[in-house]
Tab-separated table of C-alpha atoms in Angstrom:
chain	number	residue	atom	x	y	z
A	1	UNK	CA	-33.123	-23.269	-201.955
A	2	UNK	CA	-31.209	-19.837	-201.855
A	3	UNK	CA	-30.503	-18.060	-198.884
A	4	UNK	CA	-29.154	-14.442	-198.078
A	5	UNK	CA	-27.675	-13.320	-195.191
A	6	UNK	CA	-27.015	-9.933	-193.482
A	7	UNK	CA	-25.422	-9.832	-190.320
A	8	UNK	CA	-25.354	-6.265	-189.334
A	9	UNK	CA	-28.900	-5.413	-188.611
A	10	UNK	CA	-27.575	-2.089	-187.962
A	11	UNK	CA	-24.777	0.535	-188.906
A	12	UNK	CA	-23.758	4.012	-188.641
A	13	UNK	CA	-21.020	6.479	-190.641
A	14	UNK	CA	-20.194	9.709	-190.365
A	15	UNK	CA	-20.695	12.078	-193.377
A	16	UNK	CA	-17.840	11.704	-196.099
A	17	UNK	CA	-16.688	8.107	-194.547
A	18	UNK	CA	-16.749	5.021	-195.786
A	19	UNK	CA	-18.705	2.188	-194.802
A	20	UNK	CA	-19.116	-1.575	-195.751
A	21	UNK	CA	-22.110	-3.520	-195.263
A	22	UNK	CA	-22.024	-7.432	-195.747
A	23	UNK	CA	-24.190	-10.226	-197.579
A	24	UNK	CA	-23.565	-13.718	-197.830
A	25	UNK	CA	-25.664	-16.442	-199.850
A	26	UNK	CA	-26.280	-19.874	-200.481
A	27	UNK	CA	-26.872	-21.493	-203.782
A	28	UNK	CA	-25.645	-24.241	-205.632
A	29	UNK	CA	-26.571	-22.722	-208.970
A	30	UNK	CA	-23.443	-21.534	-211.040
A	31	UNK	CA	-25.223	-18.683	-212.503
A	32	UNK	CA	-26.755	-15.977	-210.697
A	33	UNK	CA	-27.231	-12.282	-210.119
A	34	UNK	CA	-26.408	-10.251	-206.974
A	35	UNK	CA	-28.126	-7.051	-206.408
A	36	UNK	CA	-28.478	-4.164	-203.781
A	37	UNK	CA	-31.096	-2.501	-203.091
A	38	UNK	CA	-31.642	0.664	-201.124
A	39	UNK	CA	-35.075	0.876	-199.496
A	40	UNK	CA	-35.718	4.709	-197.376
A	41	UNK	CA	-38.567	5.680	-195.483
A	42	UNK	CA	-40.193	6.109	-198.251
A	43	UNK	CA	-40.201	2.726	-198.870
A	44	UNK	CA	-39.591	2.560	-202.775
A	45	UNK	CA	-36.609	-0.154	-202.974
A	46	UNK	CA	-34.424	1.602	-205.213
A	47	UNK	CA	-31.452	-0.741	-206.791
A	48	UNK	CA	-27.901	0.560	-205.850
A	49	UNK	CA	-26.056	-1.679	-208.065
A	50	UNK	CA	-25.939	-4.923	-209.655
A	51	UNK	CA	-23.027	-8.480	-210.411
A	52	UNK	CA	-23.209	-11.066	-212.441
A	53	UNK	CA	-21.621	-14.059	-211.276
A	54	UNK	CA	-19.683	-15.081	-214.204
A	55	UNK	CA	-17.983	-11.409	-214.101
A	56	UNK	CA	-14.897	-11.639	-211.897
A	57	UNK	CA	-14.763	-7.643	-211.948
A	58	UNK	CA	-16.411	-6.103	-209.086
A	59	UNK	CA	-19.195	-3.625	-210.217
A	60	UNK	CA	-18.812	-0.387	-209.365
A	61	UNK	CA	-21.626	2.504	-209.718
A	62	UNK	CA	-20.569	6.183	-208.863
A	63	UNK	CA	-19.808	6.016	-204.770
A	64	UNK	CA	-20.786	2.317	-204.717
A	65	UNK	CA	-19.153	-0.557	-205.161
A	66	UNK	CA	-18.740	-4.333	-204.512
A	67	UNK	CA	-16.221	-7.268	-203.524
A	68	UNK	CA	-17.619	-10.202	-205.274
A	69	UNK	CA	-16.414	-13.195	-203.416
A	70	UNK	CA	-17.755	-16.387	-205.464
A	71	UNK	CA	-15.880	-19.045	-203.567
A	72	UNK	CA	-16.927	-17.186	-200.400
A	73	UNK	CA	-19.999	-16.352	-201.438
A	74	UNK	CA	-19.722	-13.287	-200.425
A	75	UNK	CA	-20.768	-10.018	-201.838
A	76	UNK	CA	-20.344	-6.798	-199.711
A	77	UNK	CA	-21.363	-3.090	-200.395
A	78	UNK	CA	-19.272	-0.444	-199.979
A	79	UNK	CA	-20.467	3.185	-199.896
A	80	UNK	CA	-17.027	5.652	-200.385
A	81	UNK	CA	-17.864	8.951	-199.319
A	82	UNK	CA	-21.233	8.776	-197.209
A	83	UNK	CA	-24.152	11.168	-197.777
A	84	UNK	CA	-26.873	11.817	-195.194
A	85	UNK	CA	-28.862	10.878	-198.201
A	86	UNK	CA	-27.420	7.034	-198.126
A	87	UNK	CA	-29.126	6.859	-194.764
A	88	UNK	CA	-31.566	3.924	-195.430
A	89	UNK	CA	-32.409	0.132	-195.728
A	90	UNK	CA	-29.898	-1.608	-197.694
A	91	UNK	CA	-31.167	-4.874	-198.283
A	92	UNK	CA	-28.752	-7.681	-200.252
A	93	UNK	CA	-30.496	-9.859	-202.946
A	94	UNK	CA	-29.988	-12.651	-205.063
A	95	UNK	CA	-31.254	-14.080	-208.488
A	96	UNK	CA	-31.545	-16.697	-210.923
A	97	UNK	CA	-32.886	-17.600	-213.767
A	98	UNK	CA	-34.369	-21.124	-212.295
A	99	UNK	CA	-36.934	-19.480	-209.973
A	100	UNK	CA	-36.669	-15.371	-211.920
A	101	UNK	CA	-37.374	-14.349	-207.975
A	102	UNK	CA	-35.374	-12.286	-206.442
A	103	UNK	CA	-34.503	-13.398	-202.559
A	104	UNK	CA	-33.749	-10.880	-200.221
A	105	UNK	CA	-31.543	-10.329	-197.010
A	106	UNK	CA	-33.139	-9.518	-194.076
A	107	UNK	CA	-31.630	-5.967	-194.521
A	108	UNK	CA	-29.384	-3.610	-192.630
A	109	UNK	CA	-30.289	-0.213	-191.569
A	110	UNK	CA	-27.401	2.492	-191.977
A	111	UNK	CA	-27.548	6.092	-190.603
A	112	UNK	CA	-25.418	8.521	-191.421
A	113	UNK	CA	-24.272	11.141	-189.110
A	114	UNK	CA	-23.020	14.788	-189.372
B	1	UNK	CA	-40.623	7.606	-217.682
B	2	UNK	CA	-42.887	6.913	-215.166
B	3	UNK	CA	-41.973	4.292	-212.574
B	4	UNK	CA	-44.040	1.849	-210.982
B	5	UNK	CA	-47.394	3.268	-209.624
B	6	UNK	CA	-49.264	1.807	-206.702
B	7	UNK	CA	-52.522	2.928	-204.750
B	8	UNK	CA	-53.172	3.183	-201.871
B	9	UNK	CA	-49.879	4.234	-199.930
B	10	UNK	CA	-51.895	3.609	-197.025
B	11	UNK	CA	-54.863	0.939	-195.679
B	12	UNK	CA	-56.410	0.617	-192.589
B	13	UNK	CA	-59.026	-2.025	-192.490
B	14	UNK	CA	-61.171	-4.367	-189.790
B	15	UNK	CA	-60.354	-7.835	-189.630
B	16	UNK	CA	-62.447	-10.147	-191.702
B	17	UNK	CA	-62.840	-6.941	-193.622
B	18	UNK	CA	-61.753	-7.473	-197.886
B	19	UNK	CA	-59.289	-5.091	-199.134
B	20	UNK	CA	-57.744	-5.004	-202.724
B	21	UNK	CA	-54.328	-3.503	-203.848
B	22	UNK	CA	-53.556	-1.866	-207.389
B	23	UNK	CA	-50.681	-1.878	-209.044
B	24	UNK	CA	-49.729	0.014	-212.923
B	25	UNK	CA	-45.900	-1.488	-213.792
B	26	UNK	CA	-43.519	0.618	-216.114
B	27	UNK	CA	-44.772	0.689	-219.544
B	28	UNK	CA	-43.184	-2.067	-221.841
B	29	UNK	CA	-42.497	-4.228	-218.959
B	30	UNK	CA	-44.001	-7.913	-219.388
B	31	UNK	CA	-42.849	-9.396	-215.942
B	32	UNK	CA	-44.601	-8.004	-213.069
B	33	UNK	CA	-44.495	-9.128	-209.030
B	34	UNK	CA	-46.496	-8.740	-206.265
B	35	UNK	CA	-43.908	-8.763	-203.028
B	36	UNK	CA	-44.672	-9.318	-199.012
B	37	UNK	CA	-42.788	-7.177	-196.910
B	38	UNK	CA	-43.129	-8.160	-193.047
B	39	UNK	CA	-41.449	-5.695	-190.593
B	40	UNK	CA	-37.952	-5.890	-190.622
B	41	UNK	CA	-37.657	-8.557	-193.265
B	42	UNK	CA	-36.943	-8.620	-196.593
B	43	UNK	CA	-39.518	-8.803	-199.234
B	44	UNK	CA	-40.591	-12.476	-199.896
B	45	UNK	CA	-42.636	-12.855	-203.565
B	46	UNK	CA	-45.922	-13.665	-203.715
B	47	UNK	CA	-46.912	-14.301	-207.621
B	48	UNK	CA	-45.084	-13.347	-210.523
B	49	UNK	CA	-46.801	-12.863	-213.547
B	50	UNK	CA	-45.868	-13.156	-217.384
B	51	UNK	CA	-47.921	-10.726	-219.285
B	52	UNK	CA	-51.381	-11.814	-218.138
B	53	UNK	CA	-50.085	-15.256	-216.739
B	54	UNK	CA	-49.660	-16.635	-213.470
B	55	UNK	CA	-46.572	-18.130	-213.905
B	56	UNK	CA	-45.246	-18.282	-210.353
B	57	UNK	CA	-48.236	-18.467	-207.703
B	58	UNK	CA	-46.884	-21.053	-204.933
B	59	UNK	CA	-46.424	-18.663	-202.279
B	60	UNK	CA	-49.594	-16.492	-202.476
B	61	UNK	CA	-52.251	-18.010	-200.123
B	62	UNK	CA	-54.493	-19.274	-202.107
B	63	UNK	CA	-57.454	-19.597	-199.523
B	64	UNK	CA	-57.461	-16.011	-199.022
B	65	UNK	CA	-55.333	-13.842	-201.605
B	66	UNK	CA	-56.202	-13.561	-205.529
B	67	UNK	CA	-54.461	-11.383	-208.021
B	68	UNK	CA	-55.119	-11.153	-211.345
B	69	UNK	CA	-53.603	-8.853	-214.274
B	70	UNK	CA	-56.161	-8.000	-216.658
B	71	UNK	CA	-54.712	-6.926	-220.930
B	72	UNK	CA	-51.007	-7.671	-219.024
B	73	UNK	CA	-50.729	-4.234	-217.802
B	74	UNK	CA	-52.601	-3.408	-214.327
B	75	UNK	CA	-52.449	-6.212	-211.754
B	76	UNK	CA	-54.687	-6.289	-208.543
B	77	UNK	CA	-54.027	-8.558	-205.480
B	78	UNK	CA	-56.968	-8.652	-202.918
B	79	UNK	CA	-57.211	-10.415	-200.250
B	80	UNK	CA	-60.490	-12.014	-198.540
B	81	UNK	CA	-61.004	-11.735	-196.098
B	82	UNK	CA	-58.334	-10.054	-193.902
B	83	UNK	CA	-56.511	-10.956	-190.923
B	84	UNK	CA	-54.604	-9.914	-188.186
B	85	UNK	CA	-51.015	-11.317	-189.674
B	86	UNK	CA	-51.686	-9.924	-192.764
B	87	UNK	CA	-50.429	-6.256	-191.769
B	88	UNK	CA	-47.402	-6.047	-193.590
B	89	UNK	CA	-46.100	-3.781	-196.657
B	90	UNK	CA	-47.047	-4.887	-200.088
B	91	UNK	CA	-44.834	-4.024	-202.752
B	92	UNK	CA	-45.393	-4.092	-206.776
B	93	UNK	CA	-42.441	-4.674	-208.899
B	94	UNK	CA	-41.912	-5.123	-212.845
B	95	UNK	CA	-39.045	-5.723	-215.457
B	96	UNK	CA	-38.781	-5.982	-218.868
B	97	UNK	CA	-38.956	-9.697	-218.675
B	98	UNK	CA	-36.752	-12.495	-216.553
B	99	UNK	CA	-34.024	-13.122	-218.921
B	100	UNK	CA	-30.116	-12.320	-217.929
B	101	UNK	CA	-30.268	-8.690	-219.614
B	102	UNK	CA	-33.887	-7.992	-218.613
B	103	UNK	CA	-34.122	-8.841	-214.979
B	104	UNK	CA	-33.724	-5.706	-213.401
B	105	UNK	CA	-36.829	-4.828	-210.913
B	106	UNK	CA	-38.141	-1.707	-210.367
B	107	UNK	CA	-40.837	-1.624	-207.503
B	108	UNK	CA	-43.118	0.851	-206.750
B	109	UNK	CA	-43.335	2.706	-203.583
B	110	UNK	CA	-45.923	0.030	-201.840
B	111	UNK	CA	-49.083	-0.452	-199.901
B	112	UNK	CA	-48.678	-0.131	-196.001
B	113	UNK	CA	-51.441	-2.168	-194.717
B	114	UNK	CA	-52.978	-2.228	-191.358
B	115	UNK	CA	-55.609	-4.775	-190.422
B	116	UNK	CA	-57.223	-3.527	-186.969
């Protein structure tokens, strides 16, 4: 079975910082996606940015990007430039084509401060 | 284009009481979930469907949830009767299908419910 992990349940930035929030998983499949998703009060999950597995180049999406460790299995987020508007749920997912579920992270909350 | 639609935003129901959840996924999109969202937790999926099939049901409660998703389009998940445990967020998802270039998911905003 796949697992996700987030180990900051919790983080803060100030306004035009940077910020990295982390996500581990655990799979022995060799072909996957990893996704994150941003989730604010309004609840609509809203997807940040996604990585294939069998791309070695992180994916980058405007202020967003990744480090795609697939030894580690690791694949952090970080958010260049911080908005008050980034100030949300980010929650870390993960994909295959076996089960076409995606399995979630149990999320980390970010504020970002003036 | 219109993104995933879901009524109601909000439910507050007895216990015991039946409640049902409605869901209308992006248009085109074949593949459309159903999601469980306890506080502070990830979603966790509850059926997946493949145009009008049931293709991935084992974690939907069988005793007390049914969903169904008449024509493929609209999908409705009910639950009978309610319980206290079942407060939680319910979200409603779709994509274009499950293969490697289709599986991105779009979810709608969701169904807060409250069982009292």
């Amino acid at each position: 079975a796949q697992t996700v992990t987030q180990s900051q349940p919790e983080m803060s930035v100030q306004e035009a910082e940077t910020v990295t929030l982390s996500c581990t998983y655990d799979t022995s499949e060799s072909n996957y996606y990893l996704f994150w998703y941003k989730q604010p009060p309004s609840r609509q999950m809203i997807l940040v940015i996604r990585q294939e597995a069998y791309k070695q180049q992180n994916a980058t999406e405007n202020r967003f990007s990744v480090n795609f460790q697939k030894a580690a299995k690791s694949f952090s987020l970080k958010i260049s430039d911080s908005q008050l508007g980034d100030t949300a749920m980010y929650f870390c997912a993960f994909y295959t084509g076996t089960a076409s579920k995606l399995t979630f992270g149990t999320g980390t909350r970010l504020q970002v401060t003036l | 284009e219109a993104g995933v639609v879901q009524s109601p935003r909000y439910k507050i129901i007895e216990k015991k009481q039946p409640v049902a959840f409605w869901c209308n996924p992006i248009s085109g999109h074949n593949t459309l979930y159903w999601y469980l969202q306890n506080l502070g937790q990830g979603p966790e999926l509850l059926i997946r469907y493949e145009n009008e099939e049931a293709v991935d049901d084992s974690q939907l409660p069988k005793d007390r949830f049914s969903a169904e998703r008449l024509k493929g389009v609209d999908s409705t998940l009910k639950i009978q009767p309610a319980e206290l445990g079942d407060s939680a967020v319910y979200l409603c998802a779709s994509s274009r299908g499950t293969g490697w270039s289709k599986n991105i998911q779009y979810f709608g905003a969701g169904t807060r419910l409250s069982v009292l």
